[in-house]
mmCIF file of C-alpha atoms in Angstrom:
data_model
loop_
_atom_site.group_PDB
_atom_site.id
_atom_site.type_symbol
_atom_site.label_atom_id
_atom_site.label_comp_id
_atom_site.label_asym_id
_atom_site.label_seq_id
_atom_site.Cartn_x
_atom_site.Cartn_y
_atom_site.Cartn_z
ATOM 1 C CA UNK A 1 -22.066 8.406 18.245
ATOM 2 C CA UNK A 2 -25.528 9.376 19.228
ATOM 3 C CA UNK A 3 -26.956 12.754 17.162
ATOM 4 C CA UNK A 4 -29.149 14.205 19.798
ATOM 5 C CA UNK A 5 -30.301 18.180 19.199
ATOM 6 C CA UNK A 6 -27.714 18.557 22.020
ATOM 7 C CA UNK A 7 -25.119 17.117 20.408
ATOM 8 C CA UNK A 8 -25.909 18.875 17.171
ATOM 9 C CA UNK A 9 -25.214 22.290 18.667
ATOM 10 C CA UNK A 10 -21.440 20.628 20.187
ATOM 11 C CA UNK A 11 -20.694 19.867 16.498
ATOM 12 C CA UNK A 12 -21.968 23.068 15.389
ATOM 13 C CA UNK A 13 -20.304 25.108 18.617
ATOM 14 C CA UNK A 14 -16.550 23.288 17.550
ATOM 15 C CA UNK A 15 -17.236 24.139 13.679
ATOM 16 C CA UNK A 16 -17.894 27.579 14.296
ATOM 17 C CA UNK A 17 -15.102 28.301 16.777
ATOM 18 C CA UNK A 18 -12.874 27.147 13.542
ATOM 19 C CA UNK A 19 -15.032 29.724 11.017
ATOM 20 C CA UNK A 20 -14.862 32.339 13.579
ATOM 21 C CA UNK A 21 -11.483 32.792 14.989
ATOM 22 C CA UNK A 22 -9.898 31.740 12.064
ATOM 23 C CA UNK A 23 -11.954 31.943 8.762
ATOM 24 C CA UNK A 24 -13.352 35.688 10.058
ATOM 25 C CA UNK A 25 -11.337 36.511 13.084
ATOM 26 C CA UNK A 26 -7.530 35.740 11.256
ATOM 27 C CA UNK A 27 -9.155 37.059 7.718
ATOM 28 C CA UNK A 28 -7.615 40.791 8.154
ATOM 29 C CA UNK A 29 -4.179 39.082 8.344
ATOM 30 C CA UNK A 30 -4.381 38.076 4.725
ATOM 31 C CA UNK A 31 -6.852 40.764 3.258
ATOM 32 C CA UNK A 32 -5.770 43.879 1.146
ATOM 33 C CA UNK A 33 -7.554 46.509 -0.302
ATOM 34 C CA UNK A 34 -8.716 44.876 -3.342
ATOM 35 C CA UNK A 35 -11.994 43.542 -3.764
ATOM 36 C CA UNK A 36 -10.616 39.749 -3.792
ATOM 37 C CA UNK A 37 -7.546 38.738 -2.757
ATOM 38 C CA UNK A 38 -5.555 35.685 -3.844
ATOM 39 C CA UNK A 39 -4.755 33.527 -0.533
ATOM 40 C CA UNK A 40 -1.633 31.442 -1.421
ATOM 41 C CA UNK A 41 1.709 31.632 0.552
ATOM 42 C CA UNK A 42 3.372 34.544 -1.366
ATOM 43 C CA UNK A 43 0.704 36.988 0.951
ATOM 44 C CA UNK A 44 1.746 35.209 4.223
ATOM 45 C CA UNK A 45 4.087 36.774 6.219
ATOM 46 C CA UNK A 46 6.082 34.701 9.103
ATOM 47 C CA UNK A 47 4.686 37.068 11.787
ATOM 48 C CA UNK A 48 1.024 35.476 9.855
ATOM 49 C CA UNK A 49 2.084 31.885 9.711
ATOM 50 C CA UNK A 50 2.985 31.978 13.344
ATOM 51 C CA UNK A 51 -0.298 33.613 14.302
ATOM 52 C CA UNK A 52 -2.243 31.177 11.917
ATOM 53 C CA UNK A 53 -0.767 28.335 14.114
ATOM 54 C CA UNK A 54 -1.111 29.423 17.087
ATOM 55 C CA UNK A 55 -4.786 29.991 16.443
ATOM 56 C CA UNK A 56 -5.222 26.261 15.161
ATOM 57 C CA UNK A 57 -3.692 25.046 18.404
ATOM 58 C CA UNK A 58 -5.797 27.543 20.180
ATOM 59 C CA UNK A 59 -9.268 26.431 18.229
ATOM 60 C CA UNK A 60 -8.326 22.816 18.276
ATOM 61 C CA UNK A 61 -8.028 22.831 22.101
ATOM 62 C CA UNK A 62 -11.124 24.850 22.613
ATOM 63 C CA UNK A 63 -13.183 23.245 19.811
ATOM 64 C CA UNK A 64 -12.458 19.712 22.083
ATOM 65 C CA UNK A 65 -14.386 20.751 25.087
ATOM 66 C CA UNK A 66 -16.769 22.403 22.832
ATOM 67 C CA UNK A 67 -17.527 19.077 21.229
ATOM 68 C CA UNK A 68 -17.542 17.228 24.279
ATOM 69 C CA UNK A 69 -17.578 14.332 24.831
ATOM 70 C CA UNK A 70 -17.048 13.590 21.201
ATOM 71 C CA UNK A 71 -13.760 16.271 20.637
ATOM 72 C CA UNK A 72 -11.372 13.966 19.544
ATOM 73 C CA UNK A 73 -14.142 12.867 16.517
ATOM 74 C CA UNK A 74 -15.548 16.302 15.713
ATOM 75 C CA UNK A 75 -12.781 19.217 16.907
ATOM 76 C CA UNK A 76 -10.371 18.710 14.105
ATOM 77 C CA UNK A 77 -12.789 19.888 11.834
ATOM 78 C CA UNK A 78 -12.634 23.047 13.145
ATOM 79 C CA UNK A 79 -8.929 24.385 11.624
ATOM 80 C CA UNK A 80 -10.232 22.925 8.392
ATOM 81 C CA UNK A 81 -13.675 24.933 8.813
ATOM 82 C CA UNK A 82 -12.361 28.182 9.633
ATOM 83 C CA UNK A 83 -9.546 27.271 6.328
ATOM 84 C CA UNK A 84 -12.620 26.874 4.364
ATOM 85 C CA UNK A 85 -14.003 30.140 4.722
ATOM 86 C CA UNK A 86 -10.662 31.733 3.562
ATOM 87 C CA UNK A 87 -10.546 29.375 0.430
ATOM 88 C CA UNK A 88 -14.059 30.577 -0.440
ATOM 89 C CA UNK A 89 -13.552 34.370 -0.002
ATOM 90 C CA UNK A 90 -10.369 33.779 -1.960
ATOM 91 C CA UNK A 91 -10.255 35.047 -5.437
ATOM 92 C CA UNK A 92 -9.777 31.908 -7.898
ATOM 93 C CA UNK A 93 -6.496 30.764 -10.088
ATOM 94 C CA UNK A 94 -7.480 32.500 -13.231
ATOM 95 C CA UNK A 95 -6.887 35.856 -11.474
ATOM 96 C CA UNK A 96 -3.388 34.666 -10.248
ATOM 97 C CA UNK A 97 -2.649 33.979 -13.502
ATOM 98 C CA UNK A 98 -4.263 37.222 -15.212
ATOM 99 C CA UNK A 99 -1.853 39.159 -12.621
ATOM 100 C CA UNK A 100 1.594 36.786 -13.167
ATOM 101 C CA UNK A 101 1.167 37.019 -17.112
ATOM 102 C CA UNK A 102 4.993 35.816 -18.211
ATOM 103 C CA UNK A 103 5.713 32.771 -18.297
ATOM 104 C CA UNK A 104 8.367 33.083 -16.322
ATOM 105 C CA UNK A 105 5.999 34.479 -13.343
ATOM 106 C CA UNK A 106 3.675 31.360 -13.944
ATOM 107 C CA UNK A 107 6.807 29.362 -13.594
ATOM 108 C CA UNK A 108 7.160 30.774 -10.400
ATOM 109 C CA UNK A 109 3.459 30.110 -9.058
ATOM 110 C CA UNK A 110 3.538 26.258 -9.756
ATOM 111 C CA UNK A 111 7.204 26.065 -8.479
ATOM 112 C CA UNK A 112 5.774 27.624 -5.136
ATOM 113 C CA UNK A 113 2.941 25.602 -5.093
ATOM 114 C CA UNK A 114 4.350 22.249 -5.325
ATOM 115 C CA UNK A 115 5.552 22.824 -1.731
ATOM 116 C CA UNK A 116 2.902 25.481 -0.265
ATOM 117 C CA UNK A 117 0.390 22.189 0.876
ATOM 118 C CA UNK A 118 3.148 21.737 3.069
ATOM 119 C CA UNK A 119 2.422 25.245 5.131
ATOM 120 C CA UNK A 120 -1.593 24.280 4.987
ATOM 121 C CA UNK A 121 -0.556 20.713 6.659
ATOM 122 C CA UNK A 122 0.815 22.373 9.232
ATOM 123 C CA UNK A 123 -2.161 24.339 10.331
ATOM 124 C CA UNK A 124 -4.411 22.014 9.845
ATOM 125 C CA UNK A 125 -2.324 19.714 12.362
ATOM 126 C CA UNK A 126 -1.563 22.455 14.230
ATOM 127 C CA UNK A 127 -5.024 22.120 14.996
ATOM 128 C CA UNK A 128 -5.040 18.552 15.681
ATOM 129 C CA UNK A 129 -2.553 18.925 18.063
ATOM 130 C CA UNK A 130 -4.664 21.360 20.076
ATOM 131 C CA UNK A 131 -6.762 18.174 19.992
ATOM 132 C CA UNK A 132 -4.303 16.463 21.432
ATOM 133 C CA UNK A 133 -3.170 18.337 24.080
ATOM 134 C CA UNK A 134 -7.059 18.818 25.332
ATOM 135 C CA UNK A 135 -7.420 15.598 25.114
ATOM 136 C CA UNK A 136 -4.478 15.014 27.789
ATOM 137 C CA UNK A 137 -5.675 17.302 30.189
ATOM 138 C CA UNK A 138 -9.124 15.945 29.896
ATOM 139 C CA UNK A 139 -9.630 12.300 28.657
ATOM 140 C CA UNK A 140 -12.586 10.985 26.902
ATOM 141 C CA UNK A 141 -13.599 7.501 26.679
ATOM 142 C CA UNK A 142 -13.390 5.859 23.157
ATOM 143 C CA UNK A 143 -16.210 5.278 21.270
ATOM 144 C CA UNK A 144 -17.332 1.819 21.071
ATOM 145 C CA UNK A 145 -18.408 2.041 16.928
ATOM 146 C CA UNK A 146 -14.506 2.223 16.273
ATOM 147 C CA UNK A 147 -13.508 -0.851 14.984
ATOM 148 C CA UNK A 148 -9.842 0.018 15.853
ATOM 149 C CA UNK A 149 -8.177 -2.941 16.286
ATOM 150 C CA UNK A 150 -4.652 -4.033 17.982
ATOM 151 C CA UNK A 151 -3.254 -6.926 15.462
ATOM 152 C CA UNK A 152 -0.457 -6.588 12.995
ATOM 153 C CA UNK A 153 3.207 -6.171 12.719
ATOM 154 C CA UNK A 154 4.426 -2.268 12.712
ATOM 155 C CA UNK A 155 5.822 -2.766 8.776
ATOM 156 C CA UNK A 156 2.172 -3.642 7.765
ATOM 157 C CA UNK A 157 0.571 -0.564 9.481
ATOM 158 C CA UNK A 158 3.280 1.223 7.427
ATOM 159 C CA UNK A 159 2.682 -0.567 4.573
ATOM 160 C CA UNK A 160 -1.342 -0.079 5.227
ATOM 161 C CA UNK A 161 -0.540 3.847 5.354
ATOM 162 C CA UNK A 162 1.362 3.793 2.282
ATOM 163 C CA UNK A 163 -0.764 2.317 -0.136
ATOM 164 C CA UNK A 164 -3.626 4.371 1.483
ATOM 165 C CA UNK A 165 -1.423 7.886 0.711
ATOM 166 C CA UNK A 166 -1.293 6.378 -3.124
ATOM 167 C CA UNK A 167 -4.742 4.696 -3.042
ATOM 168 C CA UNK A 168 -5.773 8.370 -2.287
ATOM 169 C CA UNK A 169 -4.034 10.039 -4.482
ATOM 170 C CA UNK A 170 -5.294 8.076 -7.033
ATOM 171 C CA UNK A 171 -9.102 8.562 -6.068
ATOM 172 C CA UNK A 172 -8.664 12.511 -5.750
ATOM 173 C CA UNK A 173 -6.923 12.887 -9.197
ATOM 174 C CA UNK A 174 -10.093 10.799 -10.944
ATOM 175 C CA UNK A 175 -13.227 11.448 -9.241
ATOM 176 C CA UNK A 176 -11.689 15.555 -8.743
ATOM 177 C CA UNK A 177 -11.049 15.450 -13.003
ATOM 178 C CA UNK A 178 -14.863 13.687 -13.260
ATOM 179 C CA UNK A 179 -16.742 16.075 -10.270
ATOM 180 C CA UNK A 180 -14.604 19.662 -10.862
ATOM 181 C CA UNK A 181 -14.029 20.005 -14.514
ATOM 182 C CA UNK A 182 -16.005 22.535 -16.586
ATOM 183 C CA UNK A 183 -15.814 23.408 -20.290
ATOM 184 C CA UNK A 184 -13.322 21.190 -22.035
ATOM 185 C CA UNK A 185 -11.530 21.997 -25.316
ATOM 186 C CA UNK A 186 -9.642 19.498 -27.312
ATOM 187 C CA UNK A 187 -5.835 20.195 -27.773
ATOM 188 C CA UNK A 188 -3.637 18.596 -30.373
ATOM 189 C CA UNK A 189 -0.346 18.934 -27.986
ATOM 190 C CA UNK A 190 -1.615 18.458 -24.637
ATOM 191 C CA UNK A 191 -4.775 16.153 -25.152
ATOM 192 C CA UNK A 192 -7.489 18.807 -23.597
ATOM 193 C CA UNK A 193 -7.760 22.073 -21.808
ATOM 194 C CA UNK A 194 -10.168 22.820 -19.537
ATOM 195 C CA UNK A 195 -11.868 26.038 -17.848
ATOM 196 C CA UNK A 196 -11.341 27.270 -13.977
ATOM 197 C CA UNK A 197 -14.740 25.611 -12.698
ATOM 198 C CA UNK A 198 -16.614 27.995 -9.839
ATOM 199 C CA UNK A 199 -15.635 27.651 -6.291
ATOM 200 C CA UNK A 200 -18.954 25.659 -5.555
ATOM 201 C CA UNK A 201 -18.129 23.364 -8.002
ATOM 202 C CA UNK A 202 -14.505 22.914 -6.366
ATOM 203 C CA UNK A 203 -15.687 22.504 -2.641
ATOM 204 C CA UNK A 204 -18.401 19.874 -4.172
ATOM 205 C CA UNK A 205 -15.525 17.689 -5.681
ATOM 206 C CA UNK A 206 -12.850 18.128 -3.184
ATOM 207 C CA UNK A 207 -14.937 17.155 -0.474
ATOM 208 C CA UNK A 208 -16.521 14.263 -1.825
ATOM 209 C CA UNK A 209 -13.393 13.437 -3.357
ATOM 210 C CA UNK A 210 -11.085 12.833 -0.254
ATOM 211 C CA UNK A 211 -14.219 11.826 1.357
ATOM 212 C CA UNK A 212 -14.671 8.684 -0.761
ATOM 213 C CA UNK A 213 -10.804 8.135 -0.050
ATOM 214 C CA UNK A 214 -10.430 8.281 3.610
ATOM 215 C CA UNK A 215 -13.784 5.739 3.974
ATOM 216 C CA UNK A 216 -11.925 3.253 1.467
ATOM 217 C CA UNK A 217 -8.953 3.660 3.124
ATOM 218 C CA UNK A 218 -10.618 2.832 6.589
ATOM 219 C CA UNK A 219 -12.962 0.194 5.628
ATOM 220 C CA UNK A 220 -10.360 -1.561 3.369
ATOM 221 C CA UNK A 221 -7.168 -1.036 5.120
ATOM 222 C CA UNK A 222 -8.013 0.776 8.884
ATOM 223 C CA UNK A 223 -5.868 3.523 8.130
ATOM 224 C CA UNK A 224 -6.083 7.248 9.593
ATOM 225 C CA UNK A 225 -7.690 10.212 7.923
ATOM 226 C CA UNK A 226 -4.579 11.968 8.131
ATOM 227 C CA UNK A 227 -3.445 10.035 5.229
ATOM 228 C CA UNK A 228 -5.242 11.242 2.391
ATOM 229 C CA UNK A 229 -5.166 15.115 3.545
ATOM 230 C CA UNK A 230 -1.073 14.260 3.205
ATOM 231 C CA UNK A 231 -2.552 12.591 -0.111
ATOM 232 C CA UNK A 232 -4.085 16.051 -0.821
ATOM 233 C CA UNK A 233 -1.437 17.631 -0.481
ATOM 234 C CA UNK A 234 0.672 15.005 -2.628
ATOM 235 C CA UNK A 235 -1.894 15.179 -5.511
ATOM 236 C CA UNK A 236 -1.376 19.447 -5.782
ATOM 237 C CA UNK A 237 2.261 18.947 -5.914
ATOM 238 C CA UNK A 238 2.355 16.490 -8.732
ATOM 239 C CA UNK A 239 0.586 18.422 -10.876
ATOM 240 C CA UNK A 240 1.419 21.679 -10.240
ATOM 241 C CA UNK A 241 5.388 19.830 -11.032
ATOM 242 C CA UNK A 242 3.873 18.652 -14.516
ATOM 243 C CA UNK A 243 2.603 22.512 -14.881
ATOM 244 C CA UNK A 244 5.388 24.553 -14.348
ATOM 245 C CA UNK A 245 6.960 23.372 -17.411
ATOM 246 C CA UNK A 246 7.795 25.923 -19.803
ATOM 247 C CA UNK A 247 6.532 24.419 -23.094
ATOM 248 C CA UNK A 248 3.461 23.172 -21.409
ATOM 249 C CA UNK A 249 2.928 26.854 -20.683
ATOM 250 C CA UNK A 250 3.647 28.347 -23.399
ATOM 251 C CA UNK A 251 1.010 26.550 -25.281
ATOM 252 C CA UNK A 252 -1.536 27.424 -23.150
ATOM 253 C CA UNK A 253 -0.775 31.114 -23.576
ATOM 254 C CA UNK A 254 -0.670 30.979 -27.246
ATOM 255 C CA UNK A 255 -3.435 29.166 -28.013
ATOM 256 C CA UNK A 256 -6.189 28.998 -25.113
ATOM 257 C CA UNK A 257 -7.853 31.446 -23.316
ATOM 258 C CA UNK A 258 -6.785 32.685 -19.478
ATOM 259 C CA UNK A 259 -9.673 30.392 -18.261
ATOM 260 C CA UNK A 260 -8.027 27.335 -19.192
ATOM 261 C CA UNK A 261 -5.369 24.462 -17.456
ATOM 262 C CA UNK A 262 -3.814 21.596 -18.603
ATOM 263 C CA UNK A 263 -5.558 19.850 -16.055
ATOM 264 C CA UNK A 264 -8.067 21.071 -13.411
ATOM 265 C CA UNK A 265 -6.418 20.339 -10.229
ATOM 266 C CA UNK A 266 -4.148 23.075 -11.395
ATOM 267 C CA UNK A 267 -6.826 25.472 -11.452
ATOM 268 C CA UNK A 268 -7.542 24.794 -7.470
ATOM 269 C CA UNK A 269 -5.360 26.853 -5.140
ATOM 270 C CA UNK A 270 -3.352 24.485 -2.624
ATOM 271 C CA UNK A 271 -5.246 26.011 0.573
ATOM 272 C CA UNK A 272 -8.797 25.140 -1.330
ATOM 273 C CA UNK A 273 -7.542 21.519 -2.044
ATOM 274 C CA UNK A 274 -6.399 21.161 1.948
ATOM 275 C CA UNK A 275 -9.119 22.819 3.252
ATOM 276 C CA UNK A 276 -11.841 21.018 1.658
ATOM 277 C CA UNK A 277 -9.956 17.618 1.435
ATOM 278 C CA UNK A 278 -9.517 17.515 5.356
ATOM 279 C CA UNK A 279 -12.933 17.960 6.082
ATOM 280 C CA UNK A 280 -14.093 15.631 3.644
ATOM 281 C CA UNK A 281 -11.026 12.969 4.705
ATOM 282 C CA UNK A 282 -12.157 13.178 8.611
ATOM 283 C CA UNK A 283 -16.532 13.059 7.745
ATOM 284 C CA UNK A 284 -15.608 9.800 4.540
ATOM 285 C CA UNK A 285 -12.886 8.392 7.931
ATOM 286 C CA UNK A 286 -16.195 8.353 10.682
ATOM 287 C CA UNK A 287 -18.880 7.403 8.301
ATOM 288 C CA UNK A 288 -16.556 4.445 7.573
ATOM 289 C CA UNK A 289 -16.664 3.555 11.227
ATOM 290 C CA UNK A 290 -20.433 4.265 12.236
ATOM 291 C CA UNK A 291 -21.132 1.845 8.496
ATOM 292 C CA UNK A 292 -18.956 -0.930 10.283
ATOM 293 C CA UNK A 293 -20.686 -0.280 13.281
ATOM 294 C CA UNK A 294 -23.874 -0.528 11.557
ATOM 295 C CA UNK A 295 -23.230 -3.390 9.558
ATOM 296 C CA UNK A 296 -21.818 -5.789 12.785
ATOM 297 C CA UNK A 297 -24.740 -4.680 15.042
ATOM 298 C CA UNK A 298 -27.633 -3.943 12.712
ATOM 299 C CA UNK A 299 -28.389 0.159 14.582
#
């Protein structure tokens, strides 16, 4: 894939039909009257989620063309893009928490959340099917730097995508806990506490995060990217299972500050961690291929 200036604005064209339609366009469907508003599934109406999906469909298939004649590479990071400016204008965990201040309510939050990376999946392939359906009507040829390849039995492709869901799990849990955590305070009972860390800090370790994942996961096993933003999703719902527990939350409300989690994946809201995971999953998935590329030919 040749950058030209040209093909610079294509990428920038398919990215910003993603942060206009949806991350400013679709933003009145979630916003209220406060200042900041929490985006997390509990302010999502059906009539909402079916609009949200149509428009990923809509953005995928337009972000294609827009992108041409490198779509299929660059248009599904358009759903994530226009995701991405909603989990920035989003206010942060700590105010979730400061307005569900019972345990019980907390409860409730983590218990929601250990399934709401399922809704965010489905936009963001929503989007990829747009892709898809572009890509039918108008067929591009496949880039030669892929390093794709035919061999193996079906069970070891789904053995391949298996380990690279856990593999990426794995990654996002350590290098997220190494690139996104802020003040840390030691804890007798649960080991350490730490504080919410600032949105920047968030779309800094996500990305790079699920970005180092999906290029492993390509170079080392030729898996898809769509594997660790699953993995993503995966990674919120474990934890935010371990953090619903009631004497886990109780301790944090006796003896810690509002600022601090148990761990700080549960201070990122599930549409931040698929947002920011699927745009770092599909840039770590192509710079896997153009390194091949680069290391069989040399350019």
């Amino acid at each position: 894939m040749q950058l030209t200036v040209v093909m610079k604005f294509r990428i920038a064209a398919a990215l910003a039909a993603g942060i206009v339609v949806i991350g400013f366009g679709a933003w009145p469907l979630v916003a209220s009257h406060e200042p900041m508003v929490t985006v997390f599934i509990d302010i999502i109406t059906p009539m909402t989620a079916i609009i949200l999906v149509a428009l990923a469909v809509f953005v995928g298939f337009i972000g294609y063309f827009l992108a041409w004649p490198y779509g299929k590479e660059i248009a599904g990071l358009a759903v994530p893009a226009g995701l991405a400016v909603w989990a920035i204008r989003s206010a942060n965990m700590t105010k979730l928490m400061l307005a569900n201040q019972t345990i019980q309510q907390r409860q409730q939050i983590f218990a929601t959340f250990t399934w709401e990376p399922i809704f965010w999946l489905i936009v963001v392939f929503a989007g990829f099917g747009g892709v898809k359906i572009a890509q039918k009507i108008s067929p591009q040829k496949e880039l030669d730097e892929d390093f794709e390849t035919k061999s193996g039995t079906n069970l070891k492709k789904y053995i391949n995508s298996a380990i690279a869901v856990v593999g990426s799990v794995l990654i996002g849990q350590i290098l997220i806990g190494i690139l996104a955590q802020d003040f840390r305070l030691p804890d007798t009972v649960l080991g350490s506490v730490v504080a919410q860390p600032a949105t920047a800090q968030i779309v800094f370790a996500v990305l790079l995060a699920f970005g180092v994942a999906a290029f492993l996961v390509k170079l080392l096993l030729n898996a898809a990217y769509i594997w660790p933003i699953v993995a993503a999703a995966i990674t919120t719902a474990l934890v935010s299972f371990a953090c619903k527990r009631q004497d886990l939350l109780q301790r944090l409300m006796d003896r810690h500050p509002l600022v601090f989690f148990s761990d700080v994946i549960a201070a990122i809201l599930p549409i931040q961690m698929i947002a920011f995971a699927a745009m770092g999953a599909i840039a770590g998935y192509w710079l896997a291929i153009r390194y091949q590329y680069w290391r069989i030919h040399g350019i």
